[in-house]
């Protein structure tokens, strides 16, 4: 069994071939939509205290369901709850594409996992659900899963900055740490939830609007 700490580092590594390198976690849409460099730290902190918590909560509930071997209808309810809290079609599509990449990795690394096999049978499972399946398979603690989702989201966005609006990488590292710190007060509470109803319902209308506009652009570096 892979140590959960090692697993967290693996999944949070931007070099993992899941398709995450083609997604900017909303950074490119934001910059093209008018976000200024000085406002990037606030943008990242806003993500980790809103929409990223929806993703983290969904992953935690998915982990719980997979460990308890929940029936498919319960997983359907979870995915429906995630979709209701992710109103942007562009963001839902991006999550499902990332989920497909994680499923492929999961089936290769854990070929005997029933949880990951279940995800492979779903029609485009969102990233958070697949991460929950991987966490259940590797016995990752819920709090570690929350931190993984938060870090991965903000690191993807911060890494995109270096390609879109080059800046001192050390500055970007500070942004990442500060954004993760913003989410830390929510970690314990999120780690305890077990039902779709308990997933935070937090939106980011401006970011969602940027994502929709970005989805129809012909010239873009990232898919989302």
PDB file of C-alpha atoms in Angstrom, residues 47-61 78 81-87 127-128 149 190 193 199-204:
ATOM      1  CA  UNK A  47     -10.937  30.324  -4.706  1.00  0.00           C
ATOM      2  CA  UNK A  48      -9.719  28.500  -1.609  1.00  0.00           C
ATOM      3  CA  UNK A  49     -12.508  29.953   0.505  1.00  0.00           C
ATOM      4  CA  UNK A  50     -15.312  29.293  -1.986  1.00  0.00           C
ATOM      5  CA  UNK A  51     -15.451  26.998  -5.029  1.00  0.00           C
ATOM      6  CA  UNK A  52     -12.430  24.944  -4.014  1.00  0.00           C
ATOM      7  CA  UNK A  53     -14.246  24.006  -0.813  1.00  0.00           C
ATOM      8  CA  UNK A  54     -17.090  22.629  -2.943  1.00  0.00           C
ATOM      9  CA  UNK A  55     -14.568  20.389  -4.711  1.00  0.00           C
ATOM     10  CA  UNK A  56     -12.927  19.358  -1.448  1.00  0.00           C
ATOM     11  CA  UNK A  57     -16.239  18.592   0.227  1.00  0.00           C
ATOM     12  CA  UNK A  58     -17.365  16.521  -2.739  1.00  0.00           C
ATOM     13  CA  UNK A  59     -14.132  14.527  -2.630  1.00  0.00           C
ATOM     14  CA  UNK A  60     -14.532  13.843   1.102  1.00  0.00           C
ATOM     15  CA  UNK A  61     -18.120  12.628   0.703  1.00  0.00           C
ATOM     16  CA  UNK A  78     -23.487  13.081  -4.823  1.00  0.00           C
ATOM     17  CA  UNK A  81     -25.142  17.807  -5.595  1.00  0.00           C
ATOM     18  CA  UNK A  82     -21.718  18.681  -7.012  1.00  0.00           C
ATOM     19  CA  UNK A  83     -23.246  19.751 -10.332  1.00  0.00           C
ATOM     20  CA  UNK A  84     -25.831  21.940  -8.570  1.00  0.00           C
ATOM     21  CA  UNK A  85     -22.982  23.696  -6.765  1.00  0.00           C
ATOM     22  CA  UNK A  86     -20.987  24.090  -9.993  1.00  0.00           C
ATOM     23  CA  UNK A  87     -23.394  26.040 -12.212  1.00  0.00           C
ATOM     24  CA  UNK A 127     -12.452  15.122 -10.657  1.00  0.00           C
ATOM     25  CA  UNK A 128     -13.533  15.324  -7.004  1.00  0.00           C
ATOM     26  CA  UNK A 149      -7.684  19.368  -3.324  1.00  0.00           C
ATOM     27  CA  UNK A 190     -14.947  19.551   5.773  1.00  0.00           C
ATOM     28  CA  UNK A 193     -18.978  15.577   6.306  1.00  0.00           C
ATOM     29  CA  UNK A 199     -21.157  19.980   0.915  1.00  0.00           C
ATOM     30  CA  UNK A 200     -20.625  23.763   0.977  1.00  0.00           C
ATOM     31  CA  UNK A 201     -22.703  25.715  -1.533  1.00  0.00           C
ATOM     32  CA  UNK A 202     -20.304  28.520  -2.368  1.00  0.00           C
ATOM     33  CA  UNK A 203     -20.165  30.232  -5.735  1.00  0.00           C
ATOM     34  CA  UNK A 204     -17.926  32.633  -7.640  1.00  0.00           C
TER      35      UNK A 204
END
